[in-house]
């Protein structure tokens, strides 16, 4: 149980284009999902908390107009990187909190974004 | 102020030994503590959660929590080369709501 998927697993895009990443909870309903970014050899950095049916809460320093988050259903959250630039190249990972556990989070496999 | 601290390592142990990973946290009111394992290039995998003082065992893994000292540890018995990874300590900090705050991780290397 508690399986989270992400799509795509990797993507290469040109500078200035937008990329959408999907995060799905496959066997549970996730009222809350989280988006993280991880640069090589660095720790996970929380970007935003996504609650189903409401606006995402962004961490300080994360541009909400650049990283658009939509959590339209209890099993799907999407992150859209708008007007991507090479500095946005990173490993984007989502996680979901199942309703049965207060704080346990299960991570998706991640999406490696490369902006050329 | 760093909220979750771990020694970055690398921690090197021989196969079959006990690996001890440590973590301290700043928020005395924290209630939930987790250990994740992350292989290079992969996303974190939850291996242990602990909520009350004392020890919690699951197979070769034992998590230890001491809230008075604001300290949580992970012991890996009979370490195997496949245990070589980065181990992330995560804590629910009250100010973070339901989000977990992660330490920078400790890299473990088990040599055969």
mmCIF file of C-alpha atoms in Angstrom, chain B residues 15-81:
data_model
loop_
_atom_site.group_PDB
_atom_site.id
_atom_site.type_symbol
_atom_site.label_atom_id
_atom_site.label_comp_id
_atom_site.label_asym_id
_atom_site.label_seq_id
_atom_site.Cartn_x
_atom_site.Cartn_y
_atom_site.Cartn_z
ATOM 1 C CA UNK B 15 29.713 -5.829 6.334
ATOM 2 C CA UNK B 16 28.016 -7.443 9.305
ATOM 3 C CA UNK B 17 28.690 -4.547 11.682
ATOM 4 C CA UNK B 18 26.176 -2.264 13.349
ATOM 5 C CA UNK B 19 25.725 1.138 11.730
ATOM 6 C CA UNK B 20 24.569 3.935 14.019
ATOM 7 C CA UNK B 21 23.021 7.052 12.523
ATOM 8 C CA UNK B 22 22.135 10.066 14.616
ATOM 9 C CA UNK B 23 19.843 13.057 14.326
ATOM 10 C CA UNK B 24 19.004 16.011 16.545
ATOM 11 C CA UNK B 25 16.107 18.397 16.192
ATOM 12 C CA UNK B 26 15.349 21.837 17.529
ATOM 13 C CA UNK B 27 11.581 21.870 18.159
ATOM 14 C CA UNK B 28 10.948 20.358 21.575
ATOM 15 C CA UNK B 29 7.267 19.976 20.711
ATOM 16 C CA UNK B 30 7.909 17.689 17.728
ATOM 17 C CA UNK B 31 5.833 14.522 17.859
ATOM 18 C CA UNK B 32 6.692 12.509 14.767
ATOM 19 C CA UNK B 33 10.052 11.234 13.588
ATOM 20 C CA UNK B 34 11.004 9.315 10.499
ATOM 21 C CA UNK B 35 13.961 7.710 8.820
ATOM 22 C CA UNK B 36 14.106 7.560 5.048
ATOM 23 C CA UNK B 37 16.663 5.789 2.877
ATOM 24 C CA UNK B 38 17.670 7.364 -0.414
ATOM 25 C CA UNK B 39 19.783 5.609 -2.995
ATOM 26 C CA UNK B 40 21.712 7.785 -5.417
ATOM 27 C CA UNK B 41 19.435 9.143 -8.115
ATOM 28 C CA UNK B 42 16.300 7.761 -6.473
ATOM 29 C CA UNK B 43 13.603 9.225 -4.278
ATOM 30 C CA UNK B 44 13.457 8.618 -0.507
ATOM 31 C CA UNK B 45 11.895 5.467 0.874
ATOM 32 C CA UNK B 46 10.309 5.400 4.323
ATOM 33 C CA UNK B 47 11.944 2.754 6.497
ATOM 34 C CA UNK B 48 10.997 3.675 10.060
ATOM 35 C CA UNK B 49 8.651 5.942 11.944
ATOM 36 C CA UNK B 50 8.680 6.516 15.698
ATOM 37 C CA UNK B 51 6.388 8.593 17.843
ATOM 38 C CA UNK B 52 7.176 7.793 21.487
ATOM 39 C CA UNK B 53 10.299 7.601 23.603
ATOM 40 C CA UNK B 54 12.234 4.381 23.515
ATOM 41 C CA UNK B 55 13.139 1.836 20.890
ATOM 42 C CA UNK B 56 11.200 0.545 17.929
ATOM 43 C CA UNK B 57 12.489 -2.476 16.055
ATOM 44 C CA UNK B 58 11.682 -3.625 12.540
ATOM 45 C CA UNK B 59 13.851 -6.409 11.213
ATOM 46 C CA UNK B 60 17.466 -5.247 11.168
ATOM 47 C CA UNK B 61 16.452 -1.648 11.892
ATOM 48 C CA UNK B 62 15.960 -0.087 15.302
ATOM 49 C CA UNK B 63 14.877 3.492 15.786
ATOM 50 C CA UNK B 64 15.546 5.144 19.122
ATOM 51 C CA UNK B 65 13.880 8.322 20.353
ATOM 52 C CA UNK B 66 14.800 10.492 23.316
ATOM 53 C CA UNK B 67 12.570 13.543 23.382
ATOM 54 C CA UNK B 68 14.247 15.007 26.462
ATOM 55 C CA UNK B 69 17.541 15.124 24.584
ATOM 56 C CA UNK B 70 15.828 15.923 21.258
ATOM 57 C CA UNK B 71 17.645 13.046 19.693
ATOM 58 C CA UNK B 72 16.620 10.257 17.373
ATOM 59 C CA UNK B 73 18.835 7.513 16.039
ATOM 60 C CA UNK B 74 18.734 4.596 13.651
ATOM 61 C CA UNK B 75 20.672 1.385 14.199
ATOM 62 C CA UNK B 76 21.209 -1.040 11.358
ATOM 63 C CA UNK B 77 22.303 -4.483 12.497
ATOM 64 C CA UNK B 78 24.207 -6.919 10.293
ATOM 65 C CA UNK B 79 24.900 -4.169 7.776
ATOM 66 C CA UNK B 80 24.940 -5.241 4.145
ATOM 67 C CA UNK B 81 26.498 -3.553 1.110
#
